[in-house]
């Protein structure tokens, strides 16, 4: 099990230091140009600075979720425009994966609005993993909390990555979610790691947390031993009907500079990870995204839809990558698998 409170300087492994919340907060508070310089140097030391990996998402089971995550349009208890759907048939998933591959994605991530899969739910998902893997794509799934044995079954079917986010700092967590606790999340991450599946784990910025709250999230992620291979940093997409939407007196949108700072801190503290600029890219706009790529983001969700909300369409991303001289796509397959 991973400790929740850690201090920098304790040996975590032979090569990676531990990060205290204070030390990450200090990073986040550096003069912007000093922070960007450190982050970009860390980025160049471990990655091609002009390459971005593309993952495509598909919601394989939408809405009707029993959990109460305050940001999520798929929670049954909130009145959002999301229409619930049963698990998609296998051929629909395979068709979507083929289209993602044709568009240049190297990874296909299947998401389900479950608290966690029941054993009987897992069987059809295993078939999806097998078929997507057979297309030559990297496979990822995000299905909620896993019970003993489920991660092993997923690995045997060919799952490369499991996405399960810590979402925020341990201190802020209960303001956003009450139906599962931080320890449950760490336990699922331990099961994924122990089964030999790569860990994709990140969080959401802009839920009303303080800068120290963001430091707490980054420190938790960076102190996982080893830290995740993929780190999705989401900017909250405010969805009408969810408690975090401004209509409920929810939260003000995050300052984009503060978002870039968070990406930079993720890059410095987890230098070899793929840092994914995740939800919220449409709202961030091109110039902020460009700064994120400079600060160390080297992966995105690619396709006009995330799970239920919008994302820049293929063409918008292609144009932006072209303007930035970024090489995006299949050439970067498994860059992170090779790096660790
Ligand atoms: N139900 C599973 C679970 O919660 O683990 C998997 C799917 S869940 C939608 C995956 C992640 O999407 C969440 O942990 C959260 O980080 C992110 N997410 C969900 N809604 C979001 C929103 N409105 N804005 C930003 N990120 C969001
Ligand atoms: C992650 O960190 N972000 C993705 C993926 N992992 C599963 C999901 C973002 C969801 C945004 C809200 C929606 O589209 O429903
Ligand atoms: Fe359910 Fe996942 Fe949404 Fe939480 S984030 S309400 S667990 S679908």
Coordinates of C-alpha atoms and ligand atoms in Angstrom, one line a residue:
X1 CA 0.0 0.0 0.0
X2 CA 1.3 3.5 -0.7
X3 CA 1.8 6.0 2.1
X4 CA -0.3 9.2 1.9
X5 CA 2.1 11.5 3.7
X6 CA 5.6 11.6 2.4
X7 CA 8.7 13.8 2.7
X8 CA 11.2 14.5 0.0
X9 CA 14.6 13.0 0.5
X10 CA 13.6 9.5 1.6
X11 CA 14.8 7.0 -0.9
X12 CA 11.9 5.7 -2.9
X13 CA 13.9 3.6 -5.2
X14 CA 17.5 3.9 -6.2
X15 CA 16.8 6.6 -8.8
X16 CA 13.6 8.5 -7.9
X17 CA 13.4 10.9 -5.0
X18 CA 10.3 11.5 -2.9
X19 CA 8.5 14.7 -3.2
X20 CA 7.0 16.5 -0.2
X21 CA 3.9 18.6 -0.8
X22 CA 5.9 21.7 0.3
X23 CA 8.6 21.0 -2.4
X24 CA 5.9 20.6 -5.1
X25 CA 4.1 23.8 -3.9
X26 CA 7.5 25.6 -4.2
X27 CA 7.9 24.4 -7.8
X28 CA 4.3 25.6 -8.6
X29 CA 5.2 29.0 -7.2
X30 CA 8.4 29.5 -9.1
X31 CA 8.6 32.5 -11.5
X32 CA 6.9 31.2 -14.6
X33 CA 10.0 31.3 -16.8
X34 CA 12.1 29.5 -14.3
X35 CA 9.5 26.8 -13.9
X36 CA 9.1 26.4 -17.7
X37 CA 12.8 26.2 -18.2
X38 CA 13.2 23.4 -15.6
X39 CA 10.2 21.5 -17.0
X40 CA 11.3 21.8 -20.6
X41 CA 14.8 20.6 -19.7
X42 CA 13.4 17.6 -17.9
X43 CA 11.2 17.0 -20.9
X44 CA 14.2 17.1 -23.4
X45 CA 16.3 14.9 -21.2
X46 CA 13.8 12.0 -21.5
X47 CA 11.6 12.6 -24.6
X48 CA 11.5 13.8 -28.1
X49 CA 10.4 17.4 -27.5
X50 CA 8.5 17.6 -30.8
X51 CA 6.5 14.4 -30.5
X52 CA 3.0 13.8 -29.1
X53 CA 1.4 10.4 -28.6
X54 CA -2.3 10.0 -29.4
X55 CA -4.9 8.0 -27.5
X56 CA -8.5 7.7 -28.5
X57 CA -11.3 7.2 -25.9
X58 CA -14.5 5.3 -26.3
X59 CA -17.3 5.2 -23.7
X60 CA -18.2 1.5 -23.8
X61 CA -20.8 1.8 -21.1
X62 CA -22.3 5.3 -20.5
X63 CA -24.1 6.9 -17.6
X64 CA -26.2 5.5 -14.7
X65 CA -23.2 5.3 -12.4
X66 CA -23.9 4.9 -8.7
X67 CA -21.0 7.0 -7.6
X68 CA -21.2 10.7 -6.6
X69 CA -18.0 12.2 -8.2
X70 CA -19.0 15.9 -8.2
X71 CA -17.5 16.6 -11.6
X72 CA -19.0 13.7 -13.5
X73 CA -21.9 13.9 -15.9
X74 CA -22.3 10.1 -15.8
X75 CA -23.3 9.9 -12.2
X76 CA -27.0 8.7 -12.1
X77 CA -27.8 11.1 -9.2
X78 CA -27.1 14.3 -11.2
X79 CA -29.5 15.6 -13.9
X80 CA -27.3 16.0 -16.9
X81 CA -28.0 15.5 -20.6
X82 CA -26.1 12.2 -20.6
X83 CA -28.3 9.4 -21.9
X84 CA -27.5 6.0 -20.2
X85 CA -26.5 3.1 -22.5
X86 CA -25.8 -0.5 -21.9
X87 CA -22.4 -2.0 -22.7
X88 CA -21.6 -1.6 -26.4
X89 CA -21.5 -4.7 -28.6
X90 CA -18.1 -6.0 -29.5
X91 CA -18.3 -5.1 -33.2
X92 CA -19.1 -1.5 -32.4
X93 CA -16.0 -1.2 -30.2
X94 CA -13.8 -2.9 -32.8
X95 CA -15.1 -0.6 -35.5
X96 CA -14.3 2.5 -33.4
X97 CA -10.8 1.1 -32.6
X98 CA -10.2 0.6 -36.4
X99 CA -11.2 4.2 -37.1
X100 CA -9.0 5.4 -34.3
X101 CA -6.1 3.5 -35.7
X102 CA -6.8 4.8 -39.2
X103 CA -6.8 8.4 -37.8
X104 CA -3.3 7.9 -36.3
X105 CA -4.0 6.9 -32.6
X106 CA -1.6 4.4 -31.1
X107 CA -3.7 3.7 -28.0
X108 CA -7.4 2.9 -27.5
X109 CA -8.9 3.5 -24.1
X110 CA -12.3 2.0 -23.2
X111 CA -14.2 3.7 -20.4
X112 CA -17.1 2.4 -18.4
X113 CA -19.3 4.3 -16.0
X114 CA -19.1 1.7 -13.2
X115 CA -18.1 1.8 -9.6
X116 CA -16.2 -1.2 -10.6
X117 CA -16.9 -4.2 -12.8
X118 CA -18.8 -7.2 -11.5
X119 CA -17.0 -10.4 -12.5
X120 CA -19.8 -11.1 -15.1
X121 CA -19.2 -7.6 -16.6
X122 CA -15.6 -8.3 -17.2
X123 CA -16.0 -11.2 -19.6
X124 CA -17.3 -9.0 -22.6
X125 CA -14.6 -6.4 -21.8
X126 CA -11.9 -9.0 -22.0
X127 CA -13.1 -9.8 -25.5
X128 CA -12.9 -6.2 -26.4
X129 CA -9.4 -6.0 -25.1
X130 CA -8.3 -9.0 -27.1
X131 CA -9.8 -7.7 -30.3
X132 CA -8.4 -4.2 -30.0
X133 CA -5.0 -5.6 -29.1
X134 CA -5.2 -7.8 -32.2
X135 CA -5.5 -4.6 -34.3
X136 CA -2.0 -3.6 -33.2
X137 CA -3.2 -0.9 -30.9
X138 CA -2.1 -0.4 -27.3
X139 CA -5.0 -1.2 -25.0
X140 CA -6.2 0.8 -22.0
X141 CA -9.3 0.4 -19.9
X142 CA -10.9 2.5 -17.1
X143 CA -13.6 0.6 -15.4
X144 CA -13.5 1.8 -11.8
X145 CA -12.3 -0.1 -8.8
X146 CA -10.9 -3.5 -9.4
X147 CA -11.3 -6.5 -7.1
X148 CA -8.6 -9.2 -6.5
X149 CA -7.9 -11.2 -9.7
X150 CA -9.6 -8.8 -12.1
X151 CA -6.4 -7.0 -13.1
X152 CA -4.7 -10.3 -13.9
X153 CA -7.7 -11.3 -16.1
X154 CA -7.4 -8.0 -18.0
X155 CA -3.6 -8.5 -18.4
X156 CA -4.0 -12.0 -19.7
X157 CA -6.5 -10.6 -22.3
X158 CA -3.8 -8.2 -23.5
X159 CA -4.5 -5.0 -21.5
X160 CA -1.4 -2.7 -21.6
X161 CA -2.7 0.1 -19.3
X162 CA -5.3 0.6 -16.7
X163 CA -6.5 4.2 -16.1
X164 CA -7.6 5.0 -12.5
X165 CA -7.2 8.6 -11.3
X166 CA -6.4 9.9 -7.8
X167 CA -8.3 13.0 -9.1
X168 CA -7.1 15.4 -6.4
X169 CA -5.2 15.7 -3.1
X170 CA -6.1 13.4 -0.1
X171 CA -7.2 16.5 1.8
X172 CA -9.5 17.9 -0.9
X173 CA -10.9 14.5 -2.0
X174 CA -13.9 14.3 0.3
X175 CA -15.2 17.6 -1.0
X176 CA -15.6 16.0 -4.4
X177 CA -16.4 12.3 -3.8
X178 CA -17.9 10.5 -0.8
X179 CA -18.8 7.1 -2.2
X180 CA -15.2 5.7 -2.3
X181 CA -12.2 6.9 -0.5
X182 CA -8.6 7.7 -1.4
X183 CA -7.4 4.4 0.0
X184 CA -9.8 2.5 -2.3
X185 CA -8.1 4.2 -5.3
X186 CA -4.6 3.4 -4.0
X187 CA -5.6 -0.2 -3.5
X188 CA -6.9 -0.5 -7.1
X189 CA -3.6 1.0 -8.3
X190 CA -1.7 -1.5 -6.3
X191 CA -3.7 -4.4 -7.9
X192 CA -3.0 -3.0 -11.4
X193 CA 0.7 -2.7 -10.7
X194 CA 1.0 -6.1 -9.1
X195 CA -0.7 -7.7 -12.1
X196 CA 1.9 -6.3 -14.4
X197 CA -0.4 -3.8 -16.2
X198 CA 1.0 -0.3 -16.8
X199 CA -0.5 2.4 -14.6
X200 CA -2.3 5.4 -16.1
X201 CA -3.1 7.7 -13.2
X202 CA -3.6 11.5 -12.9
X203 CA -6.2 13.9 -11.8
X204 CA -8.4 17.0 -12.4
X205 CA -7.4 20.6 -12.0
X206 CA -9.9 23.4 -11.5
X207 CA -12.3 21.8 -9.0
X208 CA -11.9 24.7 -6.6
X209 CA -8.7 23.3 -5.0
X210 CA -5.9 25.6 -3.8
X211 CA -2.4 25.6 -5.3
X212 CA -1.4 23.5 -2.3
X213 CA -4.2 21.1 -3.3
X214 CA -2.6 20.7 -6.7
X215 CA 0.7 20.2 -5.1
X216 CA -0.8 17.5 -3.0
X217 CA -2.1 15.6 -6.0
X218 CA 1.2 15.9 -7.9
X219 CA 3.2 14.7 -4.8
X220 CA 0.9 11.7 -4.4
X221 CA 1.4 10.7 -8.1
X222 CA 5.1 11.3 -8.1
X223 CA 5.6 9.3 -4.9
X224 CA 3.8 6.2 -6.2
X225 CA 6.6 3.6 -6.4
X226 CA 7.2 3.5 -9.3
X227 CA 5.3 6.6 -10.5
X228 CA 2.7 6.0 -13.3
X229 CA 3.8 5.5 -16.9
X230 CA 1.0 7.8 -18.0
X231 CA -0.3 10.8 -16.1
X232 CA -3.5 12.4 -17.5
X233 CA -3.9 15.9 -16.3
X234 CA -7.6 17.0 -16.8
X235 CA -8.9 20.5 -16.7
X236 CA -12.4 20.3 -15.2
X237 CA -15.0 20.3 -17.9
X238 CA -18.0 22.0 -16.2
X239 CA -21.1 20.0 -17.1
X240 CA -24.5 21.4 -16.4
X241 CA -26.3 19.4 -13.7
X242 CA -23.1 18.4 -11.9
X243 CA -22.3 20.0 -8.5
X244 CA -19.1 21.5 -9.7
X245 CA -20.9 23.5 -12.5
X246 CA -21.0 27.2 -11.9
X247 CA -24.8 27.1 -12.0
X248 CA -24.7 25.5 -8.5
X249 CA -22.3 28.3 -7.3
X250 CA -19.8 25.6 -8.2
X251 CA -16.3 26.8 -9.1
X252 CA -14.6 29.4 -11.2
X253 CA -12.7 28.2 -14.2
X254 CA -9.0 27.6 -13.6
X255 CA -6.5 30.3 -14.5
X256 CA -4.9 28.7 -17.6
X257 CA -1.4 29.8 -16.4
X258 CA -2.0 27.8 -13.2
X259 CA -3.0 24.8 -15.4
X260 CA 0.3 25.1 -17.3
X261 CA 2.2 25.3 -14.0
X262 CA 0.6 22.0 -13.0
X263 CA 1.7 20.3 -16.2
X264 CA 5.2 21.6 -15.6
X265 CA 5.3 20.3 -12.1
X266 CA 4.1 16.9 -13.3
X267 CA 6.9 16.8 -15.9
X268 CA 9.6 17.8 -13.4
X269 CA 8.5 15.3 -10.7
X270 CA 7.7 12.4 -13.1
X271 CA 10.3 13.0 -15.8
X272 CA 10.0 9.7 -17.7
X273 CA 6.2 9.5 -17.6
X274 CA 3.9 10.4 -20.6
X275 CA 2.1 13.5 -19.3
X276 CA -1.3 13.6 -21.0
X277 CA -3.0 16.9 -21.7
X278 CA -6.5 15.5 -21.1
X279 CA -10.0 16.8 -20.7
X280 CA -10.7 20.5 -21.2
X281 CA -8.4 21.2 -24.2
X282 CA -11.2 22.9 -26.2
X283 CA -11.7 25.4 -23.4
X284 CA -7.9 25.9 -22.9
X285 CA -7.4 27.1 -26.5
X286 CA -4.4 26.8 -28.8
X287 CA -2.0 29.1 -27.1
X288 CA -2.4 27.5 -23.7
X289 CA -2.1 24.1 -25.3
X290 CA 1.1 25.2 -27.0
X291 CA 2.5 26.3 -23.6
X292 CA 1.5 22.9 -22.2
X293 CA 3.5 21.1 -24.9
X294 CA 6.5 23.2 -24.1
X295 CA 6.0 22.5 -20.3
X296 CA 6.2 18.8 -20.9
X297 CA 2.8 17.4 -22.1
X298 CA 3.5 14.8 -24.7
X299 CA 0.2 12.9 -25.1
X300 CA -3.4 13.8 -25.8
X301 CA -6.8 12.3 -26.2
X302 CA -7.5 12.4 -29.9
X303 CA -10.9 12.5 -31.4
X304 CA -13.9 14.8 -31.3
X305 CA -15.3 13.2 -28.1
X306 CA -13.9 12.3 -24.7
X307 CA -16.3 10.0 -23.0
X308 CA -19.5 12.1 -23.1
X309 CA -18.1 15.7 -23.6
X310 CA -16.4 17.4 -26.6
X311 CA -12.8 17.4 -27.5
X312 CA -11.0 19.3 -30.4
X313 CA -11.8 17.4 -33.6
X314 CA -9.2 15.5 -35.6
X315 CA -8.7 18.4 -38.0
X316 CA -8.3 21.0 -35.3
X317 CA -5.5 19.0 -33.7
X318 CA -3.8 18.2 -37.0
X319 CA -3.7 21.9 -37.8
X320 CA -2.4 22.8 -34.3
X321 CA 0.3 20.1 -34.5
X322 CA 1.3 21.4 -37.9
X323 CA 1.5 25.0 -36.7
X324 CA 3.7 23.8 -33.8
X325 CA 5.9 21.5 -35.8
X326 CA 4.8 18.6 -33.6
X327 CA 5.0 15.1 -34.9
X328 CA 1.9 13.4 -33.6
X329 CA 0.7 9.8 -33.9
X330 CA 1.6 6.3 -34.7
X331 CA 5.4 6.9 -34.8
X332 CA 5.3 7.4 -31.1
X333 CA 3.7 4.0 -30.3
X334 CA 5.0 2.6 -27.0
X335 CA 7.4 5.5 -26.5
X336 CA 6.6 5.3 -22.8
X337 CA 6.9 1.5 -22.6
X338 CA 10.5 1.8 -23.9
X339 CA 11.4 4.7 -21.7
X340 CA 10.8 3.0 -18.3
Ligands
LIG1 N1 -15.9 5.1 -13.8 C1 -14.5 4.9 -13.8 C2 -13.8 5.6 -12.7 O1 -14.3 6.6 -12.2 O2 -12.7 5.2 -12.4 C3 -13.9 5.3 -15.1 C4 -14.4 6.5 -15.9 S1 -14.2 8.1 -15.2 C5 -15.2 9.1 -16.2 C6 -12.5 8.5 -15.6 C7 -12.0 9.8 -15.1 O3 -12.5 10.9 -16.0 C8 -12.3 10.3 -13.7 O4 -11.5 9.8 -12.7 C9 -12.0 11.8 -13.9 O5 -10.6 12.1 -13.5 C10 -12.2 12.1 -15.4 N2 -13.4 13.0 -15.5 C11 -14.7 12.7 -15.4 N3 -15.5 13.7 -15.6 C12 -14.7 14.8 -15.8 C13 -14.9 16.2 -16.1 N4 -16.1 16.7 -16.1 N5 -13.8 17.0 -16.3 C14 -12.6 16.4 -16.2 N6 -12.3 15.2 -16.0 C15 -13.3 14.3 -15.8
LIG2 C1 -8.8 10.7 -17.9 O1 -8.0 11.1 -17.0 N1 -9.6 11.5 -18.6 C2 -10.5 10.8 -19.5 C3 -10.0 9.3 -19.3 N2 -9.0 9.4 -18.3 C4 -10.9 8.3 -19.1 C5 -11.9 11.0 -19.3 C6 -12.3 12.5 -19.3 C7 -13.8 12.6 -19.2 C8 -14.3 14.0 -19.4 C9 -15.8 14.0 -19.2 C10 -16.6 13.2 -20.2 O2 -16.3 13.3 -21.4 O3 -17.5 12.6 -19.7
LIG3 FE1 -19.0 7.0 -12.0 FE2 -16.4 7.2 -12.9 FE3 -18.2 9.2 -13.2 FE4 -17.3 8.7 -10.8 S1 -16.1 9.4 -12.5 S2 -19.5 9.1 -11.3 S3 -17.1 6.4 -10.9 S4 -18.3 7.2 -14.1

